[in-house]
Amino acid sequence: MEGKEEDVNLGANKYSERQPLGTAAQTQEKDYTEPGPAPLFEPGEFVSWSFYRAGIAEFMATFLFLYITILTVMGVKDATDICNGSVGIQGIAWAFGGMIFCLVYCTAGISGGHINPAVTFGLFLARKLSLPRALLYMICQCLGAMCGAGVVKGFGPSQYEFNGGGANTVAHGYTKGDGLGAEIVGTFVLVYTVFSATDAKRSARDSHVPILAPLPIGFAVFLVHLATIPITGTGINPARSLGAAIVFDSSHAWHDQWIFWVGPFIGAALAAFYHVIVIRAIPFKSRH
């Protein structure tokens, strides 16, 4: 309890009630350590078990993510009455958001809990991980997604094919530009939330208020799905879209596949730029 009281006292003394609301971020003193940028290439990673263990964790997490979420989608589409006989669109959104919450919680201490090539790409651009690790994560995520969708198809191949296999496509009535825009903005929301939830500055400043990072990340996924399921089925995760497309193997799904890579990668890049340049202003800080 002593350590806890010290944290509370530090917060109370450093950011007192007399300080105008919203000016805490302008203080020059630091009560945290700014992590240095990750090296672009680190040869030592290749002989480290933690490097490969992280890749395995990303594979398993993405496998479980696709398994649960695609099964949920199949259950909704297979129901005769979507509103009364299934969990509906809200249930699908909860399945995606809830699984991200659980899996980020389980794997954050091993790999960081990315479970999404777009998240990995955004964190790489912000120099949070090396290029070899980023590539390993993306490969493992895509392989895990394929295996997860494959297991779902194995339960009932005919139902899987009939109900679309959970593949992402631009819905009828929307243009490809609409789908691309929805994927860009949706991924921006997700990756921006990831940066904010894992920010070292916030963790230190709010040390007296426990922050469970997986919760806002999972909730962001839930909200984006509510908004964009009617447009694209919600991708915001290239591995999820690729895994379902490969296992379903429909020409229509492949025709729209580029949207679910270009959109999320643009959204992730914009979120990384916004966090590093605007929110944290890291390039403009003086070096001591």
mmCIF file of C-alpha atoms in Angstrom:
data_model
loop_
_atom_site.group_PDB
_atom_site.id
_atom_site.type_symbol
_atom_site.label_atom_id
_atom_site.label_comp_id
_atom_site.label_asym_id
_atom_site.label_seq_id
_atom_site.Cartn_x
_atom_site.Cartn_y
_atom_site.Cartn_z
ATOM 1 C CA MET A 1 0.000 0.000 0.000
ATOM 2 C CA GLU A 2 2.944 2.315 0.568
ATOM 3 C CA GLY A 3 3.771 2.400 -3.127
ATOM 4 C CA LYS A 4 0.141 3.128 -3.940
ATOM 5 C CA GLU A 5 0.032 6.088 -1.527
ATOM 6 C CA GLU A 6 3.212 7.489 -3.046
ATOM 7 C CA ASP A 7 1.650 7.291 -6.502
ATOM 8 C CA VAL A 8 -1.444 9.129 -5.283
ATOM 9 C CA ASN A 9 0.616 11.808 -3.551
ATOM 10 C CA LEU A 10 2.778 12.286 -6.623
ATOM 11 C CA GLY A 11 -0.274 12.760 -8.809
ATOM 12 C CA ALA A 12 -1.921 15.133 -6.323
ATOM 13 C CA ASN A 13 1.191 17.292 -5.909
ATOM 14 C CA LYS A 14 2.190 17.400 -9.538
ATOM 15 C CA TYR A 15 -1.254 17.998 -11.011
ATOM 16 C CA SER A 16 -3.121 19.891 -8.332
ATOM 17 C CA GLU A 17 -6.702 21.118 -8.558
ATOM 18 C CA ARG A 18 -5.425 24.681 -8.902
ATOM 19 C CA GLN A 19 -4.025 23.845 -12.291
ATOM 20 C CA PRO A 20 -6.411 24.892 -15.091
ATOM 21 C CA LEU A 21 -8.189 22.008 -16.744
ATOM 22 C CA GLY A 22 -6.413 20.707 -19.818
ATOM 23 C CA THR A 23 -3.002 22.265 -19.104
ATOM 24 C CA ALA A 24 -1.345 19.206 -17.534
ATOM 25 C CA ALA A 25 -0.028 18.116 -20.922
ATOM 26 C CA GLN A 26 1.832 21.427 -21.274
ATOM 27 C CA THR A 27 4.084 20.924 -18.239
ATOM 28 C CA GLN A 28 7.749 20.575 -18.989
ATOM 29 C CA GLU A 29 8.625 18.198 -16.159
ATOM 30 C CA LYS A 30 8.389 14.468 -16.744
ATOM 31 C CA ASP A 31 7.240 11.797 -14.317
ATOM 32 C CA TYR A 32 7.796 9.040 -16.878
ATOM 33 C CA THR A 33 10.487 7.666 -19.171
ATOM 34 C CA GLU A 34 10.000 8.133 -22.885
ATOM 35 C CA PRO A 35 10.786 4.800 -24.550
ATOM 36 C CA GLY A 36 13.456 5.083 -27.219
ATOM 37 C CA PRO A 37 12.711 4.084 -30.812
ATOM 38 C CA ALA A 38 13.070 0.416 -31.636
ATOM 39 C CA PRO A 39 15.967 -0.435 -33.981
ATOM 40 C CA LEU A 40 14.981 -0.988 -37.587
ATOM 41 C CA PHE A 41 16.890 -4.264 -37.642
ATOM 42 C CA GLU A 42 18.173 -6.203 -34.646
ATOM 43 C CA PRO A 43 20.157 -9.379 -35.547
ATOM 44 C CA GLY A 44 20.009 -10.577 -31.944
ATOM 45 C CA GLU A 45 16.259 -11.144 -32.245
ATOM 46 C CA PHE A 46 16.758 -14.149 -34.492
ATOM 47 C CA VAL A 47 18.490 -16.131 -31.741
ATOM 48 C CA SER A 48 16.020 -15.114 -29.037
ATOM 49 C CA TRP A 49 13.225 -17.477 -28.014
ATOM 50 C CA SER A 50 11.044 -14.500 -27.046
ATOM 51 C CA PHE A 51 11.053 -13.427 -30.721
ATOM 52 C CA TYR A 52 9.569 -16.720 -31.908
ATOM 53 C CA ARG A 53 7.336 -17.067 -28.864
ATOM 54 C CA ALA A 54 5.779 -13.699 -29.722
ATOM 55 C CA GLY A 55 5.104 -14.893 -33.277
ATOM 56 C CA ILE A 56 3.443 -18.064 -31.968
ATOM 57 C CA ALA A 57 1.312 -15.963 -29.622
ATOM 58 C CA GLU A 58 0.164 -13.789 -32.535
ATOM 59 C CA PHE A 59 -0.664 -16.898 -34.576
ATOM 60 C CA MET A 60 -2.703 -18.476 -31.787
ATOM 61 C CA ALA A 61 -4.511 -15.256 -30.898
ATOM 62 C CA THR A 62 -5.521 -14.591 -34.512
ATOM 63 C CA PHE A 63 -6.565 -18.221 -34.922
ATOM 64 C CA LEU A 64 -8.897 -17.982 -31.917
ATOM 65 C CA PHE A 65 -10.125 -14.564 -33.057
ATOM 66 C CA LEU A 66 -11.219 -15.874 -36.467
ATOM 67 C CA TYR A 67 -12.629 -19.074 -35.012
ATOM 68 C CA ILE A 68 -15.019 -17.323 -32.618
ATOM 69 C CA THR A 69 -15.940 -14.369 -34.805
ATOM 70 C CA ILE A 70 -16.546 -16.292 -38.052
ATOM 71 C CA LEU A 71 -18.647 -18.853 -36.163
ATOM 72 C CA THR A 72 -20.712 -15.957 -34.808
ATOM 73 C CA VAL A 73 -21.173 -14.496 -38.296
ATOM 74 C CA MET A 74 -22.186 -17.915 -39.632
ATOM 75 C CA GLY A 75 -24.718 -18.340 -36.827
ATOM 76 C CA VAL A 76 -26.362 -15.016 -37.629
ATOM 77 C CA LYS A 77 -26.511 -15.621 -41.383
ATOM 78 C CA ASP A 78 -27.821 -19.162 -40.920
ATOM 79 C CA ALA A 79 -30.720 -18.032 -38.725
ATOM 80 C CA THR A 80 -34.160 -17.795 -40.343
ATOM 81 C CA ASP A 81 -34.943 -14.710 -38.258
ATOM 82 C CA ILE A 82 -31.846 -12.578 -37.710
ATOM 83 C CA CYS A 83 -33.538 -10.381 -35.097
ATOM 84 C CA ASN A 84 -35.193 -13.045 -32.957
ATOM 85 C CA GLY A 85 -33.341 -16.225 -33.868
ATOM 86 C CA SER A 86 -29.747 -14.997 -33.507
ATOM 87 C CA VAL A 87 -27.531 -12.474 -31.780
ATOM 88 C CA GLY A 88 -27.872 -10.107 -34.760
ATOM 89 C CA ILE A 89 -25.436 -7.427 -35.893
ATOM 90 C CA GLN A 90 -24.958 -6.213 -32.334
ATOM 91 C CA GLY A 91 -23.923 -9.716 -31.322
ATOM 92 C CA ILE A 92 -21.402 -9.890 -34.150
ATOM 93 C CA ALA A 93 -19.937 -6.558 -33.048
ATOM 94 C CA TRP A 94 -19.730 -7.807 -29.451
ATOM 95 C CA ALA A 95 -18.034 -11.019 -30.602
ATOM 96 C CA PHE A 96 -15.315 -9.085 -32.441
ATOM 97 C CA GLY A 97 -14.822 -6.495 -29.696
ATOM 98 C CA GLY A 98 -15.032 -9.019 -26.872
ATOM 99 C CA MET A 99 -12.518 -11.369 -28.452
ATOM 100 C CA ILE A 100 -10.064 -8.520 -29.014
ATOM 101 C CA PHE A 101 -10.457 -7.527 -25.368
ATOM 102 C CA CYS A 102 -9.773 -11.095 -24.175
ATOM 103 C CA LEU A 103 -6.923 -11.812 -26.582
ATOM 104 C CA VAL A 104 -5.100 -8.510 -26.071
ATOM 105 C CA TYR A 105 -5.352 -9.127 -22.328
ATOM 106 C CA CYS A 106 -3.891 -12.631 -22.752
ATOM 107 C CA THR A 107 -1.070 -11.821 -25.177
ATOM 108 C CA ALA A 108 -0.071 -8.226 -24.391
ATOM 109 C CA GLY A 109 2.765 -9.365 -22.134
ATOM 110 C CA ILE A 110 4.176 -11.721 -24.778
ATOM 111 C CA SER A 111 3.809 -10.038 -28.162
ATOM 112 C CA GLY A 112 1.982 -6.814 -27.398
ATOM 113 C CA GLY A 113 -1.307 -8.355 -28.514
ATOM 114 C CA HIS A 114 -1.506 -6.876 -32.013
ATOM 115 C CA ILE A 115 -3.675 -9.582 -33.683
ATOM 116 C CA ASN A 116 -3.898 -7.305 -36.724
ATOM 117 C CA PRO A 117 -1.340 -6.430 -39.434
ATOM 118 C CA ALA A 118 -2.661 -2.854 -39.531
ATOM 119 C CA VAL A 119 -1.924 -2.401 -35.821
ATOM 120 C CA THR A 120 1.525 -3.915 -36.332
ATOM 121 C CA PHE A 121 2.127 -1.602 -39.305
ATOM 122 C CA GLY A 122 1.088 1.489 -37.340
ATOM 123 C CA LEU A 123 3.309 0.592 -34.394
ATOM 124 C CA PHE A 124 6.193 -0.128 -36.758
ATOM 125 C CA LEU A 125 5.842 3.320 -38.354
ATOM 126 C CA ALA A 126 5.954 4.823 -34.858
ATOM 127 C CA ARG A 127 9.179 2.872 -34.204
ATOM 128 C CA LYS A 128 7.636 0.675 -31.522
ATOM 129 C CA LEU A 129 9.040 -2.553 -32.989
ATOM 130 C CA SER A 130 11.684 -3.677 -35.480
ATOM 131 C CA LEU A 131 11.104 -4.591 -39.124
ATOM 132 C CA PRO A 132 11.809 -8.350 -38.656
ATOM 133 C CA ARG A 133 9.370 -8.511 -35.744
ATOM 134 C CA ALA A 134 6.732 -6.609 -37.707
ATOM 135 C CA LEU A 135 7.062 -8.993 -40.654
ATOM 136 C CA LEU A 136 6.976 -12.048 -38.374
ATOM 137 C CA TYR A 137 3.817 -10.790 -36.690
ATOM 138 C CA MET A 138 2.046 -10.119 -39.997
ATOM 139 C CA ILE A 139 2.914 -13.555 -41.383
ATOM 140 C CA CYS A 140 1.803 -15.326 -38.198
ATOM 141 C CA GLN A 141 -1.408 -13.284 -38.055
ATOM 142 C CA CYS A 142 -2.334 -14.200 -41.631
ATOM 143 C CA LEU A 143 -1.541 -17.889 -41.071
ATOM 144 C CA GLY A 144 -3.567 -17.911 -37.859
ATOM 145 C CA ALA A 145 -6.512 -16.269 -39.612
ATOM 146 C CA MET A 146 -6.475 -18.878 -42.378
ATOM 147 C CA CYS A 147 -6.406 -21.721 -39.864
ATOM 148 C CA GLY A 148 -9.235 -20.208 -37.803
ATOM 149 C CA ALA A 149 -11.492 -19.764 -40.825
ATOM 150 C CA GLY A 150 -10.507 -23.240 -42.045
ATOM 151 C CA VAL A 151 -11.640 -24.889 -38.812
ATOM 152 C CA VAL A 152 -14.997 -23.108 -39.047
ATOM 153 C CA LYS A 153 -15.420 -24.357 -42.626
ATOM 154 C CA GLY A 154 -14.556 -27.870 -41.463
ATOM 155 C CA PHE A 155 -17.560 -27.890 -39.123
ATOM 156 C CA GLY A 156 -19.982 -27.474 -42.034
ATOM 157 C CA PRO A 157 -18.579 -26.835 -45.503
ATOM 158 C CA SER A 158 -21.951 -26.465 -47.198
ATOM 159 C CA GLN A 159 -23.322 -24.006 -44.626
ATOM 160 C CA TYR A 160 -20.035 -22.119 -44.698
ATOM 161 C CA GLU A 161 -20.173 -21.687 -48.480
ATOM 162 C CA PHE A 162 -23.895 -20.860 -48.486
ATOM 163 C CA ASN A 163 -23.520 -18.137 -45.836
ATOM 164 C CA GLY A 164 -20.552 -16.377 -47.404
ATOM 165 C CA GLY A 165 -17.768 -17.708 -45.202
ATOM 166 C CA GLY A 166 -17.533 -14.481 -43.223
ATOM 167 C CA ALA A 167 -15.654 -12.894 -46.145
ATOM 168 C CA ASN A 168 -15.531 -9.103 -46.386
ATOM 169 C CA THR A 169 -17.088 -7.498 -49.449
ATOM 170 C CA VAL A 170 -18.500 -4.063 -50.216
ATOM 171 C CA ALA A 171 -22.267 -4.294 -49.695
ATOM 172 C CA HIS A 172 -24.735 -3.697 -52.492
ATOM 173 C CA GLY A 173 -25.614 -0.017 -52.772
ATOM 174 C CA TYR A 174 -22.163 1.206 -51.727
ATOM 175 C CA THR A 175 -19.248 2.063 -54.018
ATOM 176 C CA LYS A 176 -15.698 0.830 -53.628
ATOM 177 C CA GLY A 177 -14.800 4.351 -52.564
ATOM 178 C CA ASP A 178 -17.357 4.103 -49.752
ATOM 179 C CA GLY A 179 -15.837 0.823 -48.635
ATOM 180 C CA LEU A 180 -12.295 2.189 -48.772
ATOM 181 C CA GLY A 181 -13.269 5.263 -46.754
ATOM 182 C CA ALA A 182 -15.032 3.148 -44.132
ATOM 183 C CA GLU A 183 -11.946 0.961 -43.756
ATOM 184 C CA ILE A 184 -9.588 3.945 -43.474
ATOM 185 C CA VAL A 185 -11.616 5.731 -40.807
ATOM 186 C CA GLY A 186 -12.467 2.539 -38.922
ATOM 187 C CA THR A 187 -8.817 1.484 -38.732
ATOM 188 C CA PHE A 188 -7.803 4.999 -37.711
ATOM 189 C CA VAL A 189 -10.183 4.762 -34.733
ATOM 190 C CA LEU A 190 -8.746 1.387 -33.734
ATOM 191 C CA VAL A 191 -5.036 2.228 -34.085
ATOM 192 C CA TYR A 192 -5.482 5.663 -32.492
ATOM 193 C CA THR A 193 -7.072 3.912 -29.511
ATOM 194 C CA VAL A 194 -4.184 1.425 -29.363
ATOM 195 C CA PHE A 195 -1.645 4.262 -29.216
ATOM 196 C CA SER A 196 -3.605 6.106 -26.543
ATOM 197 C CA ALA A 197 -4.243 3.023 -24.402
ATOM 198 C CA THR A 198 -0.576 2.000 -24.413
ATOM 199 C CA ASP A 199 0.986 5.461 -24.142
ATOM 200 C CA ALA A 200 3.782 5.508 -21.534
ATOM 201 C CA LYS A 201 2.996 9.144 -20.673
ATOM 202 C CA ARG A 202 -0.639 8.372 -19.862
ATOM 203 C CA SER A 203 0.268 5.287 -17.838
ATOM 204 C CA ALA A 204 2.632 7.320 -15.665
ATOM 205 C CA ARG A 205 0.428 10.389 -15.262
ATOM 206 C CA ASP A 206 -2.631 8.310 -14.369
ATOM 207 C CA SER A 207 -0.718 5.792 -12.261
ATOM 208 C CA HIS A 208 -3.227 6.257 -9.437
ATOM 209 C CA VAL A 209 -6.076 5.324 -11.792
ATOM 210 C CA PRO A 210 -5.653 1.728 -13.021
ATOM 211 C CA ILE A 211 -6.033 1.574 -16.804
ATOM 212 C CA LEU A 212 -6.824 -1.735 -18.451
ATOM 213 C CA ALA A 213 -5.572 -1.179 -22.006
ATOM 214 C CA PRO A 214 -7.443 -4.097 -23.633
ATOM 215 C CA LEU A 215 -10.812 -2.620 -22.633
ATOM 216 C CA PRO A 216 -10.763 0.573 -24.762
ATOM 217 C CA ILE A 217 -9.176 -1.357 -27.637
ATOM 218 C CA GLY A 218 -11.906 -3.998 -27.606
ATOM 219 C CA PHE A 219 -14.569 -1.326 -27.233
ATOM 220 C CA ALA A 220 -13.178 0.551 -30.249
ATOM 221 C CA VAL A 221 -13.447 -2.634 -32.329
ATOM 222 C CA PHE A 222 -17.038 -3.090 -31.128
ATOM 223 C CA LEU A 223 -18.062 0.455 -32.066
ATOM 224 C CA VAL A 224 -16.403 0.367 -35.488
ATOM 225 C CA HIS A 225 -18.204 -2.895 -36.266
ATOM 226 C CA LEU A 226 -21.554 -1.376 -35.319
ATOM 227 C CA ALA A 227 -20.897 1.474 -37.733
ATOM 228 C CA THR A 228 -19.416 -0.335 -40.732
ATOM 229 C CA ILE A 229 -20.838 -3.890 -40.811
ATOM 230 C CA PRO A 230 -23.574 -2.656 -43.209
ATOM 231 C CA ILE A 231 -20.922 -1.215 -45.562
ATOM 232 C CA THR A 232 -18.080 -3.748 -45.752
ATOM 233 C CA GLY A 233 -18.839 -6.323 -43.075
ATOM 234 C CA THR A 234 -16.024 -4.485 -41.247
ATOM 235 C CA GLY A 235 -12.494 -5.502 -42.048
ATOM 236 C CA ILE A 236 -10.070 -3.096 -40.291
ATOM 237 C CA ASN A 237 -7.841 -6.180 -40.045
ATOM 238 C CA PRO A 238 -6.135 -7.435 -43.228
ATOM 239 C CA ALA A 239 -5.417 -10.862 -41.700
ATOM 240 C CA ARG A 240 -9.089 -11.370 -40.846
ATOM 241 C CA SER A 241 -10.124 -10.392 -44.390
ATOM 242 C CA LEU A 242 -7.410 -12.478 -46.062
ATOM 243 C CA GLY A 243 -8.047 -15.599 -43.986
ATOM 244 C CA ALA A 244 -11.774 -15.581 -44.718
ATOM 245 C CA ALA A 245 -11.211 -14.826 -48.424
ATOM 246 C CA ILE A 246 -8.712 -17.660 -48.898
ATOM 247 C CA VAL A 247 -10.894 -20.256 -47.182
ATOM 248 C CA PHE A 248 -14.122 -19.046 -48.838
ATOM 249 C CA ASP A 249 -12.349 -18.539 -52.188
ATOM 250 C CA SER A 250 -14.995 -16.444 -53.964
ATOM 251 C CA SER A 251 -14.199 -14.239 -56.947
ATOM 252 C CA HIS A 252 -16.317 -11.447 -55.449
ATOM 253 C CA ALA A 253 -14.362 -11.574 -52.186
ATOM 254 C CA TRP A 254 -11.060 -11.453 -54.067
ATOM 255 C CA HIS A 255 -12.291 -8.604 -56.252
ATOM 256 C CA ASP A 256 -12.730 -6.386 -53.180
ATOM 257 C CA GLN A 257 -9.747 -7.749 -51.241
ATOM 258 C CA TRP A 258 -7.472 -4.794 -52.023
ATOM 259 C CA ILE A 259 -9.825 -2.494 -50.115
ATOM 260 C CA PHE A 260 -9.235 -4.467 -46.928
ATOM 261 C CA TRP A 261 -5.475 -4.020 -47.189
ATOM 262 C CA VAL A 262 -5.106 -0.518 -48.602
ATOM 263 C CA GLY A 263 -7.775 0.990 -46.316
ATOM 264 C CA PRO A 264 -6.463 -0.408 -43.005
ATOM 265 C CA PHE A 265 -2.833 0.381 -43.848
ATOM 266 C CA ILE A 266 -3.696 3.987 -44.743
ATOM 267 C CA GLY A 267 -5.792 4.334 -41.574
ATOM 268 C CA ALA A 268 -2.984 2.894 -39.449
ATOM 269 C CA ALA A 269 -0.400 5.214 -41.010
ATOM 270 C CA LEU A 270 -2.602 8.253 -40.393
ATOM 271 C CA ALA A 271 -3.150 7.216 -36.761
ATOM 272 C CA ALA A 272 0.601 6.741 -36.233
ATOM 273 C CA PHE A 273 1.331 10.147 -37.768
ATOM 274 C CA TYR A 274 -1.388 11.829 -35.709
ATOM 275 C CA HIS A 275 -0.214 10.279 -32.436
ATOM 276 C CA VAL A 276 3.507 10.896 -32.917
ATOM 277 C CA ILE A 277 3.357 14.343 -34.582
ATOM 278 C CA VAL A 278 0.224 15.971 -33.168
ATOM 279 C CA ILE A 279 -0.629 14.313 -29.850
ATOM 280 C CA ARG A 280 2.892 13.680 -28.560
ATOM 281 C CA ALA A 281 4.879 16.096 -30.773
ATOM 282 C CA ILE A 282 7.862 13.784 -30.305
ATOM 283 C CA PRO A 283 9.932 15.102 -33.259
ATOM 284 C CA PHE A 284 9.698 18.644 -31.848
ATOM 285 C CA LYS A 285 10.792 17.840 -28.302
ATOM 286 C CA SER A 286 14.236 18.997 -27.254
ATOM 287 C CA ARG A 287 16.775 16.243 -26.684
ATOM 288 C CA HIS A 288 18.778 16.368 -23.465
#
